[in-house]
Coordinates of C-alpha atoms (C1' of nucleotides) in Angstrom, one line a residue:
Chain A
M145 CA 16.5 42.6 -28.1
T146 CA 17.2 39.6 -25.9
V147 CA 15.8 40.0 -22.4
R148 CA 18.5 39.9 -19.7
T149 CA 17.7 40.0 -16.0
R150 CA 20.0 39.8 -13.1
F151 CA 20.0 39.1 -9.4
A152 CA 22.7 40.7 -7.3
P153 CA 23.4 38.8 -4.1
S154 CA 25.7 40.1 -1.4
P155 CA 28.1 37.4 -0.2
T156 CA 26.6 37.2 3.3
G157 CA 26.7 33.4 3.7
Y158 CA 23.0 32.7 3.5
L159 CA 20.1 33.1 1.0
H160 CA 17.1 35.0 2.4
I161 CA 13.6 33.9 1.5
G162 CA 12.7 37.3 0.2
G163 CA 15.9 37.3 -1.9
V164 CA 15.1 34.0 -3.6
R165 CA 11.6 35.2 -4.4
T166 CA 13.1 38.2 -6.2
A167 CA 15.6 35.9 -7.9
L168 CA 12.8 33.5 -8.9
F169 CA 10.8 36.3 -10.6
N170 CA 13.9 37.4 -12.5
W171 CA 14.7 33.9 -13.6
L172 CA 11.1 33.1 -14.6
F173 CA 10.8 36.3 -16.6
A174 CA 14.1 35.7 -18.4
R175 CA 13.4 32.1 -19.1
G176 CA 9.8 32.8 -20.2
Q177 CA 11.1 35.4 -22.7
G178 CA 13.8 33.2 -24.0
G179 CA 16.3 35.5 -22.4
Q180 CA 19.2 35.2 -20.0
F181 CA 19.5 35.4 -16.3
L182 CA 22.7 36.5 -14.7
L183 CA 24.2 36.6 -11.2
R184 CA 26.3 39.5 -10.2
V185 CA 28.1 39.6 -6.9
D186 CA 27.7 42.8 -4.8
D187 CA 30.9 42.6 -2.8
T188 CA 31.9 46.3 -3.0
D189 CA 32.7 46.5 0.6
A190 CA 33.3 43.0 1.7
G191 CA 36.4 41.9 -0.2
R192 CA 37.5 39.2 2.3
N193 CA 36.3 35.7 2.1
V194 CA 33.8 36.3 -0.6
T195 CA 34.2 32.8 -2.1
A196 CA 33.3 31.1 1.2
A197 CA 30.3 33.5 1.9
L198 CA 29.1 33.0 -1.7
Q199 CA 29.0 29.2 -1.6
P200 CA 25.8 28.8 0.5
I201 CA 24.0 31.2 -1.9
L202 CA 25.1 29.5 -5.1
Q203 CA 24.3 26.2 -3.5
G204 CA 20.8 27.5 -2.8
F205 CA 20.4 28.5 -6.4
R206 CA 21.6 25.2 -7.6
W207 CA 19.3 23.3 -5.3
L208 CA 16.3 25.3 -6.5
G209 CA 17.3 24.8 -10.1
L210 CA 17.7 28.5 -10.7
D211 CA 20.5 28.3 -13.2
W212 CA 22.4 31.4 -14.3
D213 CA 23.7 32.0 -17.8
E214 CA 26.5 34.3 -16.7
G215 CA 28.1 35.0 -13.3
P216 CA 30.3 33.5 -10.7
E217 CA 31.7 30.1 -11.5
V218 CA 30.3 30.1 -15.0
G219 CA 31.8 33.3 -16.2
G220 CA 30.5 34.9 -19.4
P221 CA 31.3 37.6 -22.0
C222 CA 30.9 40.5 -19.5
A223 CA 33.2 39.1 -16.9
P224 CA 34.2 39.8 -14.2
Y225 CA 30.9 39.5 -12.4
F226 CA 32.2 40.6 -9.1
Q227 CA 31.8 44.3 -8.3
S228 CA 35.0 44.2 -6.3
Q229 CA 36.9 43.5 -9.6
R230 CA 35.2 46.2 -11.6
A231 CA 36.5 49.2 -9.8
D232 CA 38.2 50.6 -13.0
R233 CA 34.9 50.7 -14.8
Y234 CA 33.3 52.6 -11.9
L235 CA 36.2 55.0 -11.7
A236 CA 36.0 55.7 -15.4
A237 CA 32.3 56.4 -15.1
V238 CA 33.0 58.8 -12.2
E239 CA 35.5 60.7 -14.4
Q240 CA 33.0 60.9 -17.2
L241 CA 30.3 62.3 -14.9
L242 CA 32.8 64.8 -13.5
A243 CA 33.8 65.8 -17.0
T244 CA 30.2 66.5 -18.1
G245 CA 29.3 68.2 -14.9
A246 CA 26.8 65.6 -13.8
A247 CA 29.0 65.1 -10.7
Y248 CA 31.2 67.4 -8.7
R249 CA 34.0 67.1 -6.2
D250 CA 33.0 67.9 -2.7
F251 CA 35.2 68.6 0.3
A252 CA 32.7 68.7 3.2
T253 CA 33.6 66.6 6.2
V254 CA 31.2 64.0 7.4
E255 CA 30.5 66.1 10.4
E256 CA 29.6 69.2 8.3
V257 CA 27.2 67.2 6.3
Q258 CA 25.7 65.7 9.4
A259 CA 25.2 69.2 10.8
E260 CA 23.3 70.2 7.7
R261 CA 21.2 67.1 7.9
E262 CA 20.3 67.8 11.5
E263 CA 19.3 71.3 10.7
A264 CA 17.0 70.1 8.0
Q265 CA 15.5 67.7 10.5
R266 CA 14.9 70.6 12.9
E267 CA 13.2 72.6 10.2
K268 CA 11.2 69.6 9.2
K269 CA 12.5 69.8 5.7
R270 CA 14.0 67.1 3.6
F271 CA 17.8 67.3 3.7
I272 CA 19.4 68.7 0.7
Y273 CA 23.2 69.4 0.7
S274 CA 24.1 73.1 0.4
R275 CA 27.1 72.3 -1.9
R276 CA 29.1 74.6 0.3
W277 CA 32.4 72.7 -0.1
L278 CA 31.9 72.0 -3.8
A279 CA 35.1 72.5 -5.8
E280 CA 34.4 73.7 -9.3
T281 CA 38.0 74.0 -10.3
D282 CA 41.3 72.3 -9.6
E283 CA 42.5 75.4 -7.8
Q284 CA 39.6 75.3 -5.4
A285 CA 40.2 71.6 -4.9
A286 CA 43.8 72.3 -4.1
A287 CA 42.8 75.0 -1.7
F288 CA 40.5 72.6 0.2
E289 CA 43.1 69.9 0.2
A290 CA 45.6 72.4 1.6
E291 CA 43.1 72.8 4.5
G292 CA 43.5 69.1 5.1
R293 CA 40.2 68.2 3.6
R294 CA 39.7 65.0 1.5
G295 CA 37.1 65.0 -1.2
V296 CA 34.3 62.8 -2.3
V297 CA 32.4 62.9 -5.6
R298 CA 28.8 63.7 -5.5
L299 CA 26.0 63.6 -8.1
R300 CA 24.9 67.0 -9.2
M301 CA 21.2 66.2 -9.0
P302 CA 18.7 68.3 -10.8
R303 CA 16.9 70.8 -8.6
N304 CA 13.7 71.1 -10.5
G305 CA 11.3 69.0 -12.6
V306 CA 10.3 65.4 -12.0
C307 CA 11.8 62.1 -12.7
A308 CA 9.0 60.1 -14.3
F309 CA 9.3 56.5 -15.4
Q310 CA 7.1 53.5 -15.9
D311 CA 7.4 50.7 -13.6
L312 CA 6.2 47.3 -14.9
V313 CA 4.6 46.5 -11.6
R314 CA 3.5 49.8 -10.2
G315 CA 2.6 51.7 -13.3
D316 CA 3.6 55.4 -13.7
V317 CA 5.9 56.6 -11.0
E318 CA 7.1 60.2 -10.4
F319 CA 9.7 61.7 -8.1
E320 CA 10.5 65.3 -7.7
W321 CA 14.1 66.0 -8.5
S322 CA 14.3 68.7 -6.0
L323 CA 13.8 66.2 -3.2
E324 CA 16.7 64.1 -4.3
Q325 CA 20.1 64.3 -2.6
D326 CA 23.5 64.9 -4.1
H327 CA 24.4 61.3 -3.4
V328 CA 28.1 60.4 -2.9
I329 CA 29.3 58.1 -5.7
R330 CA 33.0 58.0 -4.8
R331 CA 34.3 57.8 -1.3
T332 CA 37.2 59.7 0.2
D333 CA 39.2 56.6 -0.1
G334 CA 38.5 56.5 -3.8
T335 CA 36.2 53.5 -3.8
C336 CA 32.8 53.7 -5.5
L337 CA 29.4 53.2 -4.0
Y338 CA 26.6 50.8 -4.9
H339 CA 24.3 52.9 -6.9
L340 CA 27.0 54.0 -9.3
A341 CA 28.3 50.5 -9.6
S342 CA 24.9 49.1 -10.1
A343 CA 24.0 51.5 -12.9
V344 CA 27.3 50.9 -14.6
D345 CA 27.0 47.1 -14.3
D346 CA 23.5 47.0 -15.5
H347 CA 24.6 48.8 -18.6
D348 CA 27.8 46.8 -19.1
F349 CA 25.9 43.6 -18.7
A350 CA 23.2 44.8 -21.1
I351 CA 20.4 44.2 -18.5
T352 CA 17.1 45.0 -20.1
H353 CA 14.8 44.5 -17.1
V354 CA 15.7 45.4 -13.6
I355 CA 13.4 43.4 -11.4
R356 CA 14.1 44.0 -7.7
A357 CA 12.5 44.6 -4.4
V358 CA 10.4 47.8 -3.8
E359 CA 12.9 49.2 -1.3
H360 CA 14.9 50.1 -4.4
L361 CA 12.1 52.1 -5.9
S362 CA 13.2 55.4 -4.3
N363 CA 16.7 54.7 -5.4
T364 CA 15.7 54.6 -9.0
P365 CA 15.8 58.3 -9.8
R366 CA 19.5 58.5 -8.8
Q367 CA 20.3 55.5 -10.9
I368 CA 18.3 56.9 -13.8
F369 CA 20.2 60.1 -13.4
I370 CA 23.5 58.3 -13.5
A371 CA 22.6 56.1 -16.4
K372 CA 21.2 59.1 -18.5
S373 CA 24.2 61.2 -17.7
L374 CA 26.5 58.4 -18.9
G375 CA 24.5 58.2 -22.1
Y376 CA 23.1 54.8 -21.3
E377 CA 19.8 53.5 -22.5
L378 CA 17.6 52.8 -19.5
P379 CA 16.5 49.4 -18.6
A380 CA 12.8 48.7 -17.8
Y381 CA 12.1 48.6 -14.1
A382 CA 9.8 46.3 -12.1
H383 CA 9.7 46.7 -8.3
L384 CA 8.3 43.8 -6.4
P385 CA 6.5 44.3 -3.1
Y386 CA 8.6 43.0 -0.3
V387 CA 8.0 39.8 1.5
A388 CA 6.6 40.5 5.0
A389 CA 7.1 38.6 8.2
P390 CA 4.6 35.9 9.2
G391 CA 1.3 37.4 10.2
S392 CA 2.5 40.9 9.8
S393 CA 3.1 43.5 7.2
E394 CA 6.6 44.3 8.3
K395 CA 9.4 43.5 6.0
L396 CA 10.8 40.0 6.6
S397 CA 14.2 40.3 8.3
K398 CA 16.6 37.7 9.6
R399 CA 17.3 39.8 12.6
K400 CA 13.8 39.6 14.0
L401 CA 13.7 35.9 14.5
S402 CA 12.8 36.0 18.1
K403 CA 9.8 38.1 17.2
Y404 CA 8.6 35.5 14.7
M405 CA 9.1 32.8 17.2
Q406 CA 6.1 34.2 19.0
N407 CA 4.1 32.8 16.1
K408 CA 3.2 29.3 17.2
Q409 CA 3.4 27.7 13.9
F410 CA 6.6 29.4 12.9
K411 CA 8.2 28.2 16.1
K412 CA 6.9 24.7 15.6
I413 CA 8.4 24.5 12.1
F414 CA 11.7 25.9 13.4
D415 CA 11.8 23.5 16.3
E416 CA 11.2 20.5 14.1
G417 CA 13.9 21.7 11.8
V418 CA 16.4 22.1 14.6
A419 CA 15.5 18.6 15.8
I420 CA 16.3 17.2 12.4
A421 CA 19.5 19.2 12.2
E422 CA 20.7 17.9 15.6
R423 CA 20.1 14.3 14.6
I424 CA 22.2 14.7 11.5
R425 CA 24.8 16.6 13.6
L426 CA 24.4 19.7 11.5
L427 CA 26.0 22.7 13.2
V428 CA 23.5 25.4 13.0
T429 CA 23.1 29.1 14.1
P430 CA 19.9 31.0 13.9
E431 CA 21.7 33.3 11.4
T432 CA 22.1 30.5 8.8
F433 CA 19.4 28.1 9.9
S434 CA 15.9 29.4 10.3
P435 CA 12.7 29.4 8.3
V436 CA 13.8 32.7 6.9
V437 CA 16.8 31.2 5.2
V438 CA 16.6 28.9 2.2
D439 CA 19.2 26.5 3.5
F440 CA 16.8 25.6 6.3
Y441 CA 14.4 24.0 3.9
R442 CA 17.1 22.2 2.0
E443 CA 18.7 20.8 5.1
V444 CA 15.4 19.7 6.6
G445 CA 14.4 17.9 3.4
Y446 CA 11.9 20.0 1.5
E447 CA 11.4 19.6 -2.2
P448 CA 12.8 22.5 -4.1
A449 CA 9.8 22.4 -6.3
A450 CA 7.6 23.0 -3.3
L451 CA 9.5 26.1 -2.3
M452 CA 9.5 27.4 -5.8
N453 CA 5.8 26.8 -6.2
Y454 CA 5.0 28.5 -2.9
L455 CA 7.2 31.4 -3.6
L456 CA 5.7 31.9 -7.0
L457 CA 2.3 32.4 -5.4
L458 CA 3.7 34.8 -2.9
G459 CA 2.7 38.0 -4.8
W460 CA 1.8 36.5 -8.1
S461 CA -1.1 34.4 -9.3
L462 CA -2.4 33.1 -12.6
D463 CA -6.1 33.1 -11.7
D464 CA -8.4 32.2 -8.9
H465 CA -7.7 28.5 -8.7
T466 CA -4.5 27.3 -10.3
E467 CA -1.9 26.6 -7.6
T468 CA 0.3 23.7 -8.7
F469 CA 2.9 24.6 -11.2
S470 CA 5.7 22.5 -12.6
K471 CA 8.9 24.4 -13.5
E472 CA 7.9 24.4 -17.1
E473 CA 4.4 25.7 -16.4
M474 CA 5.8 28.4 -14.2
I475 CA 8.0 29.6 -17.0
R476 CA 5.3 29.5 -19.5
Q477 CA 2.6 31.3 -17.4
F478 CA 4.6 33.8 -15.4
S479 CA 4.1 37.4 -16.3
L480 CA 5.1 40.7 -14.7
D481 CA 1.7 42.2 -15.0
R482 CA 0.1 39.8 -12.6
I483 CA 2.5 40.7 -9.8
N484 CA 0.7 42.2 -6.8
R485 CA 1.4 45.7 -5.6
S486 CA 1.0 45.0 -1.9
E487 CA 3.3 43.1 0.4
A488 CA 2.7 39.5 1.1
S489 CA 3.5 37.9 4.4
F490 CA 5.5 34.7 4.4
D491 CA 3.7 31.7 5.9
P492 CA 5.9 28.7 6.5
Q493 CA 2.7 26.7 7.3
K494 CA 1.4 27.1 3.9
L495 CA 4.7 26.3 2.4
L496 CA 4.5 23.0 4.3
A497 CA 1.2 22.4 2.7
F498 CA 2.7 22.7 -0.7
Q499 CA 5.5 20.4 0.4
E500 CA 3.1 17.7 1.6
R501 CA 1.4 17.8 -1.8
R502 CA 4.7 17.4 -3.6
M503 CA 5.7 14.5 -1.4
Q504 CA 2.4 12.8 -2.1
V505 CA 3.1 12.6 -5.8
L506 CA 6.5 11.1 -5.4
S507 CA 7.0 7.4 -5.8
V508 CA 8.2 5.2 -2.9
V509 CA 11.6 4.9 -4.7
E510 CA 11.8 8.7 -5.1
R511 CA 10.9 9.4 -1.5
S512 CA 13.3 6.7 -0.3
S513 CA 16.1 8.4 -2.1
R514 CA 15.3 11.7 -0.4
V515 CA 15.1 10.1 3.0
L516 CA 18.2 7.9 2.8
P517 CA 20.9 10.6 3.4
Y518 CA 19.2 11.4 6.7
L519 CA 19.5 7.9 7.9
E520 CA 23.1 7.7 6.7
R521 CA 24.1 10.9 8.4
A522 CA 22.4 9.9 11.6
D523 CA 24.1 6.5 11.6
F524 CA 20.9 4.4 11.3
V525 CA 22.3 2.8 8.2
D526 CA 25.8 2.5 6.8
N527 CA 27.2 5.4 4.9
P528 CA 26.7 4.6 2.1
A529 CA 23.9 2.3 2.8
T530 CA 24.0 -1.3 1.7
E531 CA 21.7 -2.7 -0.9
A532 CA 19.8 -4.5 1.8
Q533 CA 19.4 -1.3 3.8
R534 CA 18.1 0.5 0.8
I535 CA 15.4 -2.1 0.3
R536 CA 14.6 -1.8 4.0
V537 CA 14.3 1.9 3.7
Q538 CA 11.9 1.5 0.8
Q539 CA 9.8 -0.8 2.9
V540 CA 9.7 1.6 5.7
V541 CA 8.9 4.5 3.4
S542 CA 6.1 2.6 1.8
A543 CA 4.6 1.7 5.2
A544 CA 5.0 5.4 6.3
G545 CA 2.6 6.5 3.6
D546 CA 2.2 10.2 3.7
R547 CA 3.4 10.6 7.2
I548 CA 6.8 11.7 6.0
K549 CA 6.2 15.3 5.0
V550 CA 9.7 16.5 4.7
A551 CA 12.6 14.0 4.1
G552 CA 14.0 14.6 7.5
D553 CA 10.8 13.2 9.1
I554 CA 12.2 9.8 8.6
L555 CA 14.1 10.4 11.8
S556 CA 10.8 10.1 13.6
Y557 CA 10.6 6.5 12.6
T558 CA 14.0 5.2 13.5
E559 CA 12.6 2.3 15.6
F560 CA 12.7 0.4 12.3
F561 CA 16.5 0.8 12.1
Q562 CA 17.5 0.2 15.7
A563 CA 18.4 -2.8 17.7
D564 CA 15.6 -4.1 19.9
E565 CA 17.2 -3.0 23.1
E566 CA 18.0 0.4 21.8
I567 CA 14.5 1.8 21.2
P568 CA 13.5 4.4 23.7
Y569 CA 10.1 4.3 25.3
D570 CA 7.8 7.2 25.4
E571 CA 7.3 7.2 29.2
K572 CA 3.8 8.6 29.1
A573 CA 2.7 6.2 26.5
F574 CA 4.3 3.3 28.3
N575 CA 2.4 4.1 31.5
K576 CA -0.8 4.7 29.8
R577 CA -0.9 1.7 27.5
L578 CA 1.1 -0.9 29.4
R579 CA 0.9 -0.2 33.1
K580 CA -2.7 -1.0 33.2
E581 CA -4.7 -3.7 34.8
G582 CA -4.9 -6.8 32.7
V583 CA -2.6 -5.7 30.0
E584 CA 0.4 -7.8 30.9
P585 CA -1.3 -11.3 30.6
L586 CA -3.0 -10.1 27.5
L587 CA 0.3 -9.1 26.0
R588 CA 1.9 -12.4 27.0
R589 CA -0.8 -14.4 25.3
F590 CA -0.6 -12.2 22.2
R591 CA 3.2 -12.8 22.1
E592 CA 2.5 -16.5 22.0
Q593 CA 0.1 -16.0 19.1
L594 CA 2.7 -14.1 17.2
G595 CA 4.8 -17.3 17.1
L596 CA 2.1 -19.0 15.0
V597 CA 1.5 -16.3 12.4
T598 CA 2.6 -17.5 9.0
P599 CA 3.4 -15.8 6.7
F600 CA 4.4 -12.9 8.9
D601 CA 2.8 -10.2 6.8
A602 CA 0.4 -7.4 7.4
V603 CA -2.7 -9.2 6.1
T604 CA -2.1 -12.4 8.1
L605 CA -1.2 -10.4 11.2
E606 CA -4.4 -8.5 11.0
G607 CA -6.4 -11.7 10.7
A608 CA -4.5 -13.2 13.6
L609 CA -5.0 -10.2 15.8
R610 CA -8.7 -10.0 15.1
A611 CA -9.1 -13.7 15.9
F612 CA -7.2 -13.1 19.1
V613 CA -9.5 -10.2 20.0
E614 CA -12.5 -12.3 19.4
A615 CA -11.2 -15.2 21.4
E616 CA -10.3 -12.9 24.3
G617 CA -13.6 -11.1 24.1
I618 CA -11.9 -7.7 24.2
K619 CA -12.0 -4.7 22.0
I620 CA -9.3 -4.3 19.4
G621 CA -8.0 -1.1 21.0
Q622 CA -7.2 -2.8 24.2
I623 CA -4.4 -4.8 22.6
V624 CA -3.4 -2.7 19.6
H625 CA -2.1 0.3 21.7
A626 CA -0.2 -1.9 24.1
V627 CA 1.5 -3.8 21.3
R628 CA 2.4 -0.6 19.5
V629 CA 4.1 0.9 22.5
A630 CA 5.8 -2.4 23.4
V631 CA 7.2 -2.8 19.9
T632 CA 7.9 0.8 18.8
G633 CA 8.2 2.6 22.1
K634 CA 5.6 5.1 20.9
A635 CA 2.0 5.8 21.1
V636 CA 1.7 6.9 17.5
G637 CA 3.1 5.6 14.2
F638 CA 2.4 3.5 11.2
G639 CA -0.5 1.1 10.9
L640 CA 0.3 -1.6 13.5
F641 CA 0.2 -4.5 11.1
E642 CA 2.5 -2.9 8.6
G643 CA 4.8 -2.0 11.5
L644 CA 4.9 -5.5 12.9
A645 CA 5.4 -7.1 9.5
L646 CA 8.3 -4.7 8.8
L647 CA 10.0 -5.6 12.0
G648 CA 9.6 -9.3 11.6
R649 CA 8.6 -12.0 14.1
E650 CA 11.9 -12.1 16.0
A651 CA 12.1 -8.4 16.7
C652 CA 8.4 -8.2 17.6
V653 CA 8.7 -11.0 20.1
A654 CA 12.0 -9.7 21.5
R655 CA 10.6 -6.2 21.9
I656 CA 7.5 -7.5 23.7
D657 CA 9.7 -9.4 26.0
L658 CA 11.7 -6.3 26.7
A659 CA 8.5 -4.4 27.4
L660 CA 7.3 -7.2 29.7
K661 CA 10.6 -7.2 31.6
R662 CA 10.4 -3.5 32.0
L663 CA 6.8 -3.8 33.2
A664 CA 8.0 -6.2 35.9
E665 CA 10.7 -3.9 37.2
Chain B
rG151 C1' 10.1 64.8 10.6
rU152 C1' 10.1 64.7 4.9
rC153 C1' 8.8 62.0 0.5
rC154 C1' 6.5 57.7 -1.5
rC155 C1' 3.6 53.3 -1.4
rC156 C1' -0.2 49.8 0.1
rA157 C1' -5.3 48.3 2.0
rU158 C1' -10.7 41.7 0.1
rC159 C1' -11.5 35.9 5.2
rG160 C1' -6.0 34.8 10.5
rU161 C1' -2.7 34.1 6.0
rC162 C1' -1.9 33.7 0.4
rC163 C1' -4.6 34.9 -3.9
rA164 C1' -9.3 35.7 -7.5
rG165 C1' -12.1 39.9 -8.5
rA166 C1' -10.1 45.4 -13.8
rG167 C1' -18.7 48.9 -12.7
rG168 C1' -23.7 44.7 -13.1
rC169 C1' -21.7 37.4 -13.4
rC170 C1' -20.6 39.0 -5.9
rU171 C1' -26.2 36.3 -1.4
rA172 C1' -17.6 38.0 -2.9
rG173 C1' -14.7 32.5 -5.4
rG174 C1' -10.2 29.2 -4.4
rA175 C1' -6.2 27.7 -1.2
rU176 C1' -4.2 27.4 3.6
rA177 C1' -5.0 27.6 8.8
rU178 C1' -9.1 26.7 12.5
rA179 C1' -13.5 23.8 14.4
rG180 C1' -17.0 19.7 13.9
rC181 C1' -18.4 15.1 11.7
rC182 C1' -17.3 10.6 8.8
rC183 C1' -13.5 6.8 8.0
rU184 C1' -10.3 4.3 11.6
rU185 C1' -6.0 0.2 15.8
rU186 C1' -2.9 5.4 17.0
rC187 C1' -0.9 9.3 14.1
rA188 C1' -1.2 11.1 9.4
rA189 C1' -3.8 11.1 4.8
rG190 C1' -8.8 11.3 2.7
rG191 C1' -14.2 12.8 2.5
rC192 C1' -18.1 16.1 4.1
rU193 C1' -19.7 20.5 6.9
rA194 C1' -19.0 25.0 9.5
rA195 C1' -17.2 29.6 10.8
rG196 C1' -14.4 33.6 8.6
rA197 C1' -13.1 39.5 4.6
rC198 C1' -14.3 44.0 0.6
rA199 C1' -10.8 49.4 6.9
rC200 C1' -14.1 53.9 7.5
rG201 C1' -16.6 58.3 5.4
rG202 C1' -17.9 61.0 1.3
rG203 C1' -18.7 61.4 -3.8
rU204 C1' -19.3 59.6 -9.4
rU205 C1' -23.0 56.2 -11.5
rC206 C1' -29.4 53.4 -12.7
rG207 C1' -25.6 50.3 -10.3
rA208 C1' -19.1 50.2 -6.8
rA209 C1' -15.0 45.3 -3.6
rU210 C1' -14.0 47.5 -8.4
rC211 C1' -13.5 54.8 -10.4
rC212 C1' -12.4 59.8 -7.5
rC213 C1' -11.5 62.5 -2.8
rG214 C1' -10.6 62.4 2.3
rU215 C1' -9.8 59.8 7.0
rU216 C1' -7.7 55.8 9.5
rG217 C1' -4.4 51.9 9.7
rG218 C1' 0.0 49.5 8.0
rG219 C1' 4.6 49.8 5.5
rG220 C1' 8.9 51.5 2.8
rA221 C1' 12.8 55.1 1.5
rC222 C1' 15.5 59.1 3.4
rG223 C1' 24.1 56.8 4.6
rC224 C1' 31.2 58.3 2.5
rC225 C1' 25.4 50.5 3.5
rA226 C1' 24.0 47.2 -0.2

RNA sequence: GUCCCCAUCGUCCAGAGGCCUAGGAUAUAGCCCUUUCAAGGCUAAGACACGGGUUCGAAUCCCGUUGGGGACGCCA
């Protein structure tokens, strides 16, 4: 039998970190088994604007390379893959359950059920519906309707015995049937609910392995009940531990962003991301752009491979030392039985570490291609960039070395793409390095030296500067910092000689002049 | 409240009775390199939640306690 797994996103407009991790595991398992991975859209209650809300999610999948064999936009033999379009299937299933007695029509009002629920609370017992307004026959149903009641369909859950099944992650699992509720499967308005839909779809789509987050573990008995009552063969289940918030064991949630911001490193990563977004004029809201959402990493310039690698190791491991996995290796090595049972907290800092390593193995040309769109969008080069600009970008990227950790970091080095009079000065650095006794004449003399350096490259510049230092009888630090601030406006940056060479003689001299002028003001 | 689950460095993992004086990664600190910042190299500090068993022997098995978490919808 061909392995078939699925991921079922709700069209919410963004892809959650925990969600992709679940999707990744589904995808890896399917690919590793030579099976298929499908996407099914859980839009049972949304209806409106699904297409728009789905786009960011599909985009996230594409970016990560999580390709789906069947689902939205690619179709497939089990189409449609939108739950909103499968109502007839669900309704038919409800009729079947009604016919076999696995479900019943119920005419309780919401208030009546609520009253029972509260009573159970008071008695410290688990709420089980009394079935008081159950309609066994059409006559009864008609009578209830005559009272103005409107019916739902509930599952007639077993009231004794246990529901036992094997979970591929958690081992043998048991739930007492008597503690299960008579869940509603069809609303008063005739629409069906998720659990029914899910069981039907998993069967219709021939899903063999249901791999999902552990919050669904307690929903499994009712789905098993539905599936069995409908005569379906059961899929295998694997419940993944949830992804926890940074530094905590609470489930990661997009709603608790302000809480995560108390984590210094989380906030730092967020702030840096926002800074990049602002410079490329990306409209962001915390809902769609935060380290909890996959889009954040794409927009800021992470490598998809880094995110994938990090997520893979969040709850799974091969052994005690392997931590770099290519996509192929992941697929080959992944196994459900090495998934952890306990929750794992999401650590964007460690993700950054994986990102840095990925960046380091990319060539200058590759890194340049990642970085270029940021310069284009922030208007530091033409859009699209000219050939000369591309070469320029490669030179800058080369000089940057591993300082560019995420592609958007290029925007921290824009002094190489700006006109001389446009570069802003870091006020503190300017005061510290330039407004100092003896710096001005030194800088003037160095500026003259610069005119004589030929060729104007890093090696020659270094020789010239060292000779200058010797002649002046100063320490190298006394001139280097001053020149760096004068030429780049900043206290930190590339190696000075690479930087100067990159800018060229004219720009260097012009910028030193500008700095001197400013010093005189 | 009821049911269920989880428990090794701050964090992510390794560990399926002796290989554990508990290993790796990340983060942190110090040192080296050095024109700054990165990167890199070296070093340090850092954990088996607790209590009982079982066993010659327990991080590993069992029970309990504590702590943390999840599920309890005419949401998905």
